[in-house]
Every structure is written in structure tokens, then in C-alpha cells.
Tab-separated table of C-alpha atoms in Angstrom:
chain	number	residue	atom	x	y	z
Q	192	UNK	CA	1.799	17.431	-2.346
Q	193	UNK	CA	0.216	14.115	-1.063
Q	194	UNK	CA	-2.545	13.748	1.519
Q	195	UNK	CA	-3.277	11.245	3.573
Q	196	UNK	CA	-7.230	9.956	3.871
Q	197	UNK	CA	-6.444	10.450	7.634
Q	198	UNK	CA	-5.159	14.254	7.579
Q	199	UNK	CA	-7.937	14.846	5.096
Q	200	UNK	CA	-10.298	13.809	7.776
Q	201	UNK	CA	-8.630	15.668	10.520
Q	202	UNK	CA	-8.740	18.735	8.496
Q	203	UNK	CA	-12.382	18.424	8.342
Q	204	UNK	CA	-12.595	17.614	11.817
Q	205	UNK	CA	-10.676	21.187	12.869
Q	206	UNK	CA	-13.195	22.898	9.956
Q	207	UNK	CA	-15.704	22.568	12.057
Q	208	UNK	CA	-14.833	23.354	15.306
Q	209	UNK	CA	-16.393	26.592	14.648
Q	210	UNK	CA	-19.634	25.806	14.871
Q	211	UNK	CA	-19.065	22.896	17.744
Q	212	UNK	CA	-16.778	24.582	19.749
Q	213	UNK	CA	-19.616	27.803	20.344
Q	214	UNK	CA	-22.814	25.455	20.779
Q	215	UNK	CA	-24.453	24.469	23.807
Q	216	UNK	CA	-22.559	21.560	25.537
Q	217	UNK	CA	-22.871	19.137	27.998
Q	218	UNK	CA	-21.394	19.994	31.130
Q	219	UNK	CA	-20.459	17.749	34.340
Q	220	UNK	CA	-19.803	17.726	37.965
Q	221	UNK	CA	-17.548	15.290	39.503
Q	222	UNK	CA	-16.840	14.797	43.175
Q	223	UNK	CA	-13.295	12.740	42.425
Q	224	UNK	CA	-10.580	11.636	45.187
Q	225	UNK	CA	-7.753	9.645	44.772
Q	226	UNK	CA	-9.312	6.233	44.986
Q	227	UNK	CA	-11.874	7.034	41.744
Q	228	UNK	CA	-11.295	7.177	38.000
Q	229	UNK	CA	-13.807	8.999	36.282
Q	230	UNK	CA	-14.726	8.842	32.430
Q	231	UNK	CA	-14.280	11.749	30.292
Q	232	UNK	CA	-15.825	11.043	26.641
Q	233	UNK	CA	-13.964	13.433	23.999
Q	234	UNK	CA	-14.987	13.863	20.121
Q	235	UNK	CA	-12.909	15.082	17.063
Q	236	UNK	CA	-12.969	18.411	16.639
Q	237	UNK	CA	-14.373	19.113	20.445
Q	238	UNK	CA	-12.462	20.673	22.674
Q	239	UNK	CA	-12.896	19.653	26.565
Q	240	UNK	CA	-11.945	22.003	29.470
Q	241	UNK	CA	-11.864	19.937	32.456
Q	242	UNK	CA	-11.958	22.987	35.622
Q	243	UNK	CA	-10.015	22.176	38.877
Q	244	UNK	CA	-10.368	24.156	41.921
Q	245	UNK	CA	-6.222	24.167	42.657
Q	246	UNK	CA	-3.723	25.529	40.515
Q	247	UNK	CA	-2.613	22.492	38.073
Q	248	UNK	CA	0.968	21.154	39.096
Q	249	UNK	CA	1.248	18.609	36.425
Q	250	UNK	CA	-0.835	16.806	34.335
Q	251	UNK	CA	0.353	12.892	32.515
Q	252	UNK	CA	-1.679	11.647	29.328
Q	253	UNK	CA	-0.969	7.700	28.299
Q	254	UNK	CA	-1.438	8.100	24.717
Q	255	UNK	CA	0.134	12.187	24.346
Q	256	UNK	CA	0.150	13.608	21.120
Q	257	UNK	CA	3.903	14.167	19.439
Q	258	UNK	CA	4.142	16.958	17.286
Q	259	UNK	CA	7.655	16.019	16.750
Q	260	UNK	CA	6.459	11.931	15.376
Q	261	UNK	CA	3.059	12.790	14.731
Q	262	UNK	CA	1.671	9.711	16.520
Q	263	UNK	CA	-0.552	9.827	19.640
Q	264	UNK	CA	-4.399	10.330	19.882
Q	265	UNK	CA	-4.553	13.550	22.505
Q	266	UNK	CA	-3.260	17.154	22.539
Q	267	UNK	CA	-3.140	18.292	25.577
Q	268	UNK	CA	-3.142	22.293	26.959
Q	269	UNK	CA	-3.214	23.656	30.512
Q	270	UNK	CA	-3.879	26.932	32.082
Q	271	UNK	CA	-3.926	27.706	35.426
Q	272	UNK	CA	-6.569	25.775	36.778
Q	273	UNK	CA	-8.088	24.621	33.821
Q	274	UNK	CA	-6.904	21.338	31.635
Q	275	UNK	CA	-7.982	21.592	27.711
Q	276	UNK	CA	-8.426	18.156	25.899
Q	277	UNK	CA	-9.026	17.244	22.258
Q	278	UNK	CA	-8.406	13.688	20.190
Q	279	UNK	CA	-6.855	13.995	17.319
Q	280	UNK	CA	-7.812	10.261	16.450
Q	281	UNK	CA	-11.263	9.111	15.586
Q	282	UNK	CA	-11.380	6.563	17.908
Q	283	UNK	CA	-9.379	4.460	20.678
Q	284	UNK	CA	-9.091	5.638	24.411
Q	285	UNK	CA	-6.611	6.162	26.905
Q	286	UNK	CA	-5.803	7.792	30.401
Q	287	UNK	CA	-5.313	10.800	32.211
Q	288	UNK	CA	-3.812	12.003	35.499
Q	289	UNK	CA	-3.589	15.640	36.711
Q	290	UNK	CA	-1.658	16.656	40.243
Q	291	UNK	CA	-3.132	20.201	41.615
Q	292	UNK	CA	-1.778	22.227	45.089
Q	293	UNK	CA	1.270	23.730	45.176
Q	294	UNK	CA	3.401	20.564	45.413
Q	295	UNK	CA	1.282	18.309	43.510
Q	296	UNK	CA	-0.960	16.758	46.968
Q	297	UNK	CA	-3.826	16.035	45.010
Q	298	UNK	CA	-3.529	13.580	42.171
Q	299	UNK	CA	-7.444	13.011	40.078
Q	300	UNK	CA	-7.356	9.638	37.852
Q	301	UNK	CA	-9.500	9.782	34.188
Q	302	UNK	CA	-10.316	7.138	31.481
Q	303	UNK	CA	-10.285	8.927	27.810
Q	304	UNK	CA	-12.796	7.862	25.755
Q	305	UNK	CA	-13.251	9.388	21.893
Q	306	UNK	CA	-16.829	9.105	21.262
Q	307	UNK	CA	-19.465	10.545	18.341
Q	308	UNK	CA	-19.856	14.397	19.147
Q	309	UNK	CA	-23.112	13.934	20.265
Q	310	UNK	CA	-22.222	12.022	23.610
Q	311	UNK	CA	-18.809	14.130	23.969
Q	312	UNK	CA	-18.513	16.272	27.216
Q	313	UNK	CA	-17.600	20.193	27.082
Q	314	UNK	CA	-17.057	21.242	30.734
Q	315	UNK	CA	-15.930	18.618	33.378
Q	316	UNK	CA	-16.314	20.453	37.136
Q	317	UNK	CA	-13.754	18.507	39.474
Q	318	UNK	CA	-13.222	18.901	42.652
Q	319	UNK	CA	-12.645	16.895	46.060
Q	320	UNK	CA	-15.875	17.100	47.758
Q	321	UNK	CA	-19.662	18.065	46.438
Q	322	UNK	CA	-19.291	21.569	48.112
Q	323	UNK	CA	-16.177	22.128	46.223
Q	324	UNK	CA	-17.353	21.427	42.733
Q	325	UNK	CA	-20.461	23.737	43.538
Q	326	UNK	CA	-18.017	26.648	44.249
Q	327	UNK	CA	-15.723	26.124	41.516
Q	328	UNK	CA	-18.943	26.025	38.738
Q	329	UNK	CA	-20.444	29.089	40.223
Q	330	UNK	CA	-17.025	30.929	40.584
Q	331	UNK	CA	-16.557	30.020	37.003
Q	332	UNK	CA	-20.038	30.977	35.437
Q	333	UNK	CA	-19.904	34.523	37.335
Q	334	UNK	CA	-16.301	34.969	35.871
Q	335	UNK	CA	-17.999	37.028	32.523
Q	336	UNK	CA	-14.753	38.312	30.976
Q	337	UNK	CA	-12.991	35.009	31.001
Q	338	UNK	CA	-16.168	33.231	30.030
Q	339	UNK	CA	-16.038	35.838	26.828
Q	340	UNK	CA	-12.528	35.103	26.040
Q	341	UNK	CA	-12.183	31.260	26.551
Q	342	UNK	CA	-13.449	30.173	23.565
Q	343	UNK	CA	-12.398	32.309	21.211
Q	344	UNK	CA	-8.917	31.337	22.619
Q	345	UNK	CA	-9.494	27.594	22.403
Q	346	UNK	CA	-10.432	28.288	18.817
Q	347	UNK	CA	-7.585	30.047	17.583
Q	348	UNK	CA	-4.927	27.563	19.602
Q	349	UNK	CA	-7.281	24.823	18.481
Q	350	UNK	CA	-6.789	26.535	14.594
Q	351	UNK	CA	-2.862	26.367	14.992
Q	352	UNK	CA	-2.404	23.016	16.121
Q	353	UNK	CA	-4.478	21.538	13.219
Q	354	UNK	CA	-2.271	24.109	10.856
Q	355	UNK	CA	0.698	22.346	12.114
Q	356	UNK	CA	-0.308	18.778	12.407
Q	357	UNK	CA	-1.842	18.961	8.902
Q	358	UNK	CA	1.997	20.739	7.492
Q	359	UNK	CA	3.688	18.297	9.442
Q	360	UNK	CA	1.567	14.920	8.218
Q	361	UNK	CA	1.608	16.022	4.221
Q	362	UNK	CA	5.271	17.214	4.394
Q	363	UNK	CA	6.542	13.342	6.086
Q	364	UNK	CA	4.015	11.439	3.094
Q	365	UNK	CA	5.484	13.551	0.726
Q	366	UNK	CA	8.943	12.629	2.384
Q	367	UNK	CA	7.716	9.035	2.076
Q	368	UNK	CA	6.307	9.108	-1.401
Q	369	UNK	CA	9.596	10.504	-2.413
Q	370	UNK	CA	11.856	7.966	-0.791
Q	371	UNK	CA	9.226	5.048	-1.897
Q	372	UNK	CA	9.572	6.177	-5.692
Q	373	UNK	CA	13.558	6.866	-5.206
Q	374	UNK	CA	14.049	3.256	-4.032
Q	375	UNK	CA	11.599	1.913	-6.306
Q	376	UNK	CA	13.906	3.437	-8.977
Q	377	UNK	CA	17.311	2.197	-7.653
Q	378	UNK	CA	15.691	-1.564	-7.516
Q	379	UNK	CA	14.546	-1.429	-10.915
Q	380	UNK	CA	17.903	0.002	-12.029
Q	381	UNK	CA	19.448	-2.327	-9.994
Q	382	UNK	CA	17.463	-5.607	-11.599
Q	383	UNK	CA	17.963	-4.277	-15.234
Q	384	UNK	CA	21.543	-4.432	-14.761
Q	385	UNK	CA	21.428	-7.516	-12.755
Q	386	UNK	CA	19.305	-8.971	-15.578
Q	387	UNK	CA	21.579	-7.816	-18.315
Q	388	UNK	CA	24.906	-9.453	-16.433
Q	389	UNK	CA	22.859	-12.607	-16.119
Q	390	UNK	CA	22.085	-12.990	-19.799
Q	391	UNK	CA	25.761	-11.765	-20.816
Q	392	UNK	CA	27.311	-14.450	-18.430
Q	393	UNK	CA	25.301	-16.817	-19.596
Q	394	UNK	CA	25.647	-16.184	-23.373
Q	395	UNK	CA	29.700	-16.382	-22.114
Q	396	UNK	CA	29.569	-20.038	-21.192
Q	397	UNK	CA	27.227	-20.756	-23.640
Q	398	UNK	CA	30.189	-19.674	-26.096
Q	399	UNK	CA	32.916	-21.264	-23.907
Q	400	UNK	CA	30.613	-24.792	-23.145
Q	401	UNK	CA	30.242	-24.526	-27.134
Q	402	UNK	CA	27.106	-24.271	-29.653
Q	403	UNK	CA	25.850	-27.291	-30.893
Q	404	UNK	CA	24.909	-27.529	-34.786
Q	405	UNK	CA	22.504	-29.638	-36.197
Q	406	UNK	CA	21.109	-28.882	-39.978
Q	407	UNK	CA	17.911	-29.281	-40.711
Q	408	UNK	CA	17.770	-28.579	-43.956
Q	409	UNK	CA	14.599	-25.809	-45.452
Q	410	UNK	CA	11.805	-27.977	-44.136
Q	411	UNK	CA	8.489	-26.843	-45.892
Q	412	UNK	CA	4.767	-28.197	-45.418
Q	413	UNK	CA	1.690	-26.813	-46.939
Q	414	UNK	CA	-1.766	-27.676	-45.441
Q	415	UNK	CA	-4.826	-26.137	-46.629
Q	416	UNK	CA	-3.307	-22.973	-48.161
Q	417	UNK	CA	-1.087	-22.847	-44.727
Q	418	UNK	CA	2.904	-22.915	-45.272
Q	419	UNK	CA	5.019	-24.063	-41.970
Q	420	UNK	CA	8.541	-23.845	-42.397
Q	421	UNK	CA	11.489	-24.848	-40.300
Q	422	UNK	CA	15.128	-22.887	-40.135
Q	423	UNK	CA	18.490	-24.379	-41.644
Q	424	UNK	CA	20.023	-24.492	-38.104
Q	425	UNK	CA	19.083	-25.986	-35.043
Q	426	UNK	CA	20.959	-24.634	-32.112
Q	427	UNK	CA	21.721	-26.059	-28.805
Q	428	UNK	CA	24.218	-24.120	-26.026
Q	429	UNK	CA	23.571	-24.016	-22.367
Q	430	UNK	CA	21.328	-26.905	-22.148
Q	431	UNK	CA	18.744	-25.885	-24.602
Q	432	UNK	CA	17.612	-26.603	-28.348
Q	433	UNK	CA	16.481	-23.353	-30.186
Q	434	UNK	CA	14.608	-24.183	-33.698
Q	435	UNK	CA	13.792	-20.960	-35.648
Q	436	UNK	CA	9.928	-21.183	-37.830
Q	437	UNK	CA	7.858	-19.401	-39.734
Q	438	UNK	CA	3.783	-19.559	-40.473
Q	439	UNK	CA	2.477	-18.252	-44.281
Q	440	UNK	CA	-1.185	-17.899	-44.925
Q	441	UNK	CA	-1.679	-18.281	-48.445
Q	442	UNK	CA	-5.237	-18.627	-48.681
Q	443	UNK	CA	-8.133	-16.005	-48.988
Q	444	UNK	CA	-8.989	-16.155	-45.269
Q	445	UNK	CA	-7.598	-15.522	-41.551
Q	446	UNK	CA	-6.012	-18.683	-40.364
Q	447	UNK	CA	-6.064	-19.333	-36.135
Q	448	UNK	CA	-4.369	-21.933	-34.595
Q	449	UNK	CA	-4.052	-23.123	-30.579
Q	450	UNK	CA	-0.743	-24.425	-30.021
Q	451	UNK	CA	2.722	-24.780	-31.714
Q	452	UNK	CA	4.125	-28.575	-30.585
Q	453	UNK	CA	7.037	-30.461	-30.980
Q	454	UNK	CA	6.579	-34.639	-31.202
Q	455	UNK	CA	9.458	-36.953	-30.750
Q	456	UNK	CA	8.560	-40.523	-32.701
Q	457	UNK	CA	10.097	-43.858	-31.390
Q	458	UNK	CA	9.401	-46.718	-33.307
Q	459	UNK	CA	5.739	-46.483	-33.396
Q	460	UNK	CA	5.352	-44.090	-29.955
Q	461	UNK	CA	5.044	-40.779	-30.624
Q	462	UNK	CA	4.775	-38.525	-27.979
Q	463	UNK	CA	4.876	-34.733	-27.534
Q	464	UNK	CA	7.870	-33.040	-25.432
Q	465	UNK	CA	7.850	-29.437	-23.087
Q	466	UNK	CA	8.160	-26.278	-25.008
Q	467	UNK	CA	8.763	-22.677	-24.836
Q	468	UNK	CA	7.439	-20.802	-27.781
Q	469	UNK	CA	8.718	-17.215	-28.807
Q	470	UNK	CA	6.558	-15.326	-31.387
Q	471	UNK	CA	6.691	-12.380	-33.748
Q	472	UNK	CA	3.207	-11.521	-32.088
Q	473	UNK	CA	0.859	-12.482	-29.374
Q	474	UNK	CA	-1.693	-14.053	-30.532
Q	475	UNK	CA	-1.908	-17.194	-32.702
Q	476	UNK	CA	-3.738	-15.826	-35.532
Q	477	UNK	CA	-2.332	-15.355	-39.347
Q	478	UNK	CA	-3.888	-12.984	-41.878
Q	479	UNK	CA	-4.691	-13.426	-44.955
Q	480	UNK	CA	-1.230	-12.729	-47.234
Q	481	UNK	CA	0.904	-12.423	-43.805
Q	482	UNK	CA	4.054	-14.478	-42.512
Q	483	UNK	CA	4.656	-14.828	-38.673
Q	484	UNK	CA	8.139	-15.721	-37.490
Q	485	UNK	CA	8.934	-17.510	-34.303
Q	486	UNK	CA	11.073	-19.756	-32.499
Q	487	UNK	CA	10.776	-23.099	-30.482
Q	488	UNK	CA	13.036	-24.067	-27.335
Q	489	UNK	CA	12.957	-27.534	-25.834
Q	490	UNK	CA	15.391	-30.066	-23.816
Q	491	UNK	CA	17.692	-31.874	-26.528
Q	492	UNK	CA	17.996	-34.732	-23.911
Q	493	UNK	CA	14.125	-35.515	-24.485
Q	494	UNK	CA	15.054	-36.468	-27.725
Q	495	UNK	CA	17.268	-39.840	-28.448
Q	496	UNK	CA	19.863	-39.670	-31.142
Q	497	UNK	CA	17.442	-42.012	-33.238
Q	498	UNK	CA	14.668	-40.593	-32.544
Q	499	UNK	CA	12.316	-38.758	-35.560
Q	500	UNK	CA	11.731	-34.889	-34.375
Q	501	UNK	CA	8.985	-33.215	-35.943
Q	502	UNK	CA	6.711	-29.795	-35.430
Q	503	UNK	CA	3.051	-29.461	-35.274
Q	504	UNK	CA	0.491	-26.738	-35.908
Q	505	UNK	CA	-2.820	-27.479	-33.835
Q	506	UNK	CA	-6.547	-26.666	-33.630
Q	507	UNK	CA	-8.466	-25.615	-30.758
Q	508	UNK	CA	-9.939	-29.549	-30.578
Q	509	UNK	CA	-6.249	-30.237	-30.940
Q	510	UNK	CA	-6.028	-31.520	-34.192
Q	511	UNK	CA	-3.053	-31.514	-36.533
Q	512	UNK	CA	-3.339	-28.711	-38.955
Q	513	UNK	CA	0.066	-29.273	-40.406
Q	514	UNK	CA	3.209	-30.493	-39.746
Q	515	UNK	CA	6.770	-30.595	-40.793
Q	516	UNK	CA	9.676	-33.059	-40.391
Q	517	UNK	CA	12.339	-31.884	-38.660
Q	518	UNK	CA	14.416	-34.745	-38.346
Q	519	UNK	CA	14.295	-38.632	-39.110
């Protein structure tokens, strides 16, 4: 199963609430009527209980958190007169509106912040007036057997929404892994046939534009113990000149080389054309005793039906190590 960094952090976040959610908190008072927005800071992992005098009617978060999408930065609880906050985002803010009284008369206005848990209220006390917030904290604080049970049941509801958001965010990137590497699959499928087509079709009209045939003749040239050979044939179909060669090291030592060319000669201009070059191995570097095979493509239309064609082997200051006549 795959986890994301993010649900590895929230899972650490909801480890602890153990130990934050039982420690002494910050609590405030708010005197709040319609015409104020107050600021309630909120951490990871913290749960804040913001206390209402009024039985809650409804409550309206801007950024709510979707079990069934998994996006949005708050969850969200209420009971009876108490609202029950926690981020489940490391940072970002949004808003919050609750309506109390039996048909919803009162309407209080918060800004969401998600700060560090250090600055992050536990208790908000909101009510209309001064007198009414007094009331509400005292009625609250001489309320021992819900004081006993609160937390313990803001832990344990606390415990199964991180249970669920942390099933739900590894089963959808295991979902997404899964697709990603099924489609990744059908593309590459998809190419390697695409790719094989290609070089059928174009072997096809190769075959139906017709091969051209030129013989060469064995071409052999021996420089310094080094043997460079040229094929009998040199092919041309589909626009292109193929000329087959070999390398032999017959001397007592490695032999290295830097480039494989191909010179056309004019009258008295000799100039090198554009090549591909297809070896038997990587790198250009014979052994002692070995015999590397490889073969040369080029544009036949770079070289004039007069023209002398010939084949290089260079050295890394690009001089000619040896070279063979391919044509006159």
C-alpha cells in the first residue's frame, strides 16, 4: 500500500493528540454580535470547542472537510451548544459561521486560522454580551461530569476520523498508483506496436520504391597493425545509403579511436558528409586480437555520381588513422 508524505504527516498529527488534547490550553472569551468577526487560531492535531450559550441551529464552514473527496482543511462536529473544530491541513485559513436560537436569530461570524500548536486556542466562550459569556464559562466549569467526559469523547471521535481519512487517502493513491502504472503499460504497449508498424511500412516501400545496389568490392586498409574493411554491397532504399564495416586490431595493444567519417572528394575538395554510425558496441575502443562490426548511413544525394567516396578512422586530435576507398 502507498502513502502519501501528507497522510504520513496527518497520521502523526492524530498520534499525538493524546498528549495535546489533555494539556492545559488557552482559553477565550468573546463578546461577538452580528457586526464582528472574530479570529479563532486552530493547530493540527488540536481540537477547538468553541461554547455558545443557545442551542446551535446550524453552523457553515468555507473550506469543509469531504470525507467523500478527501479535500478541505476543517472537520467540523457539533453538539448541542458546543461547536468542535480541528484542521486537517497544516496550514491555510478559512471561515466560519454558526446560527444559535431556536430558528437560527443569532448568526456569530469567525476567521479560521491554522497556526503552530503553541498559539492555537482550546476553549472559545461566545456569547452576545460580556454578562453572557461570564455565565456560560462558569455554567460550563461547574458542569464536573461533562467536563470529565468531553475529552475523552473528542479523543475517541477525534481517533476515528483520522482512522478513516488515513483508509480513505492510502486506498485512492493506491487507486492512483494502479491506474498510473496500468496506463503507463497500455502506452508503452501501444508505442511498441506503433513502432513495429512504422518500421514494417517502411521496410514495405522501401521494397516497393526499390533497393539500390552499388558494389564496392572487399575494400581493405591496414594502418599501424589496424585493418578497416568495407562490405561488398552498398545499399540505398528509402532515401538512405547503408555501408556495412568492420575494425581488426592486429597489433599487441588496445587500439581507441574518436570518430568513424565518411569524405566525399571533388576534384581537389574534399569534404566530410552527415553520418549515422551503428556499432557492434558502444564505445570506440578495439582490443588487442578483436574485430568490431558496424555500419555507416548517410544521404546518397551528398554524393555526385563522379564523386570519390571514401571512409575514415580518426584520432581524438582528429587525425586520420586509416582509411579506405570506397569508391573512385
Amino acid at each position: 500500500m502507498r502513502i502519501t508524505s501528507a497522510s504520513l504527516f496527518l497520521a502523526a498529527c492524530f498520534a499525538s493528540i493524546a498528549s495535546i488534547a489533555l494539556a492545559q490550553s488557552p482559553i477565550v472569551t468573546l463578546s461577538l454580535n452580528p457586526d464582528k468577526i472574530a479570529v479563532v487560531r486552530t493547530a493540527p492535531g488540536i481540537t477547538t470547542r468553541i461554547a455558545f450559550s443557545e442551542q446551535i441551529k446550524e453552523i457553515i464552514c468555507g473550506d469543509l472537510y469531504d470525507n467523500g473527496t478527501g479535500k478541505g482543511s476543517f472537520v467540523v462536529q457539533r453538539s448541542d451548544k458546543d461547536v468542535f473544530l480541528k484542521p486537517v491541513a497544516t496550514r491555510g485559513m478559512s471561515n466560519l459561521f454558526v446560527k444559535t436560537g431556536e430558528a437560527g436569530e443569532h448568526i456569530y461570524n469567525f476567521d479560521l486560522e491554522i497556526v503552530a500548536a503553541s498559539a492555537a486556542y482550546r476553549i472559545v466562550y461566545v456569547a452576545a454580551d460580556a454578562n453572557s459569556v461570564r455565565q456560560l464559562k462558569a455554567a460550563w466549569e461547574t458542569s464536573q461530569p461533562l467536563s470529565k467526559e468531553q475529552p475523552e469523547e473528542i479523543l475517541r471521535n477525534a481517533r476515528i476520523q483520522a482512522d478513516e481519512i488515513l483508509h480513505k487517502a492510502s486506498r485512492q493513491a493506491e487507486e492512483v498508483a494502479c491506474q498510473a502504472e496500468v496506463q503507463a503499460a497500455e502506452v508503452l504497449e501501444q508505442a511498441s506496436q506503433n513502432e513495429q508498424k512504422q518500421m514494417e511500412q517502411n521496410f514495405a516501400d522501401a521494397v516497393l520504391a526499390g533497393i539500390g545496389e552499388v558494389r564496392t568490392g572487399h575494400i581493405y586498409a591496414i594502418s599501424k597493425n589496424i585493418g578497416v574493411s568495407i562490405g561488398r554491397r552498398l545499399l540505398t532504399f528509402n532515401g538512405k545509403s547503408y555501408m556495412q564495416f568492420s575494425i581488426q586490431n592486429n597489433g599487441d595493444a588496445d587500439f581507441a579511436y574518436a570518430a568513424v567519417s565518411v569524405q566525399v572528394t571533388s576534384g581537389v575538395e574534399t569534404k566530410m558528409i552527415p553520418v549515422e554510425v551503428f556499432q557492434s558496441k558502444s564505445e570506440r575502443k578495439v582490443n588487442k586480437g578483436e574485430k568490431l562490426g558496424g555500419v555507416v548511413v548517410f544521404d546518397p544525394d551528398l554524393v555526385g555520381p563522379k564523386d570519390t567516396l571514401s571512409m575514415s578512422l580518426r584520432g581524438e586530435d582528429d587525425t586520420e588513422l586509416a582509411r579506405v576507398i570506397v569508391r573512385k
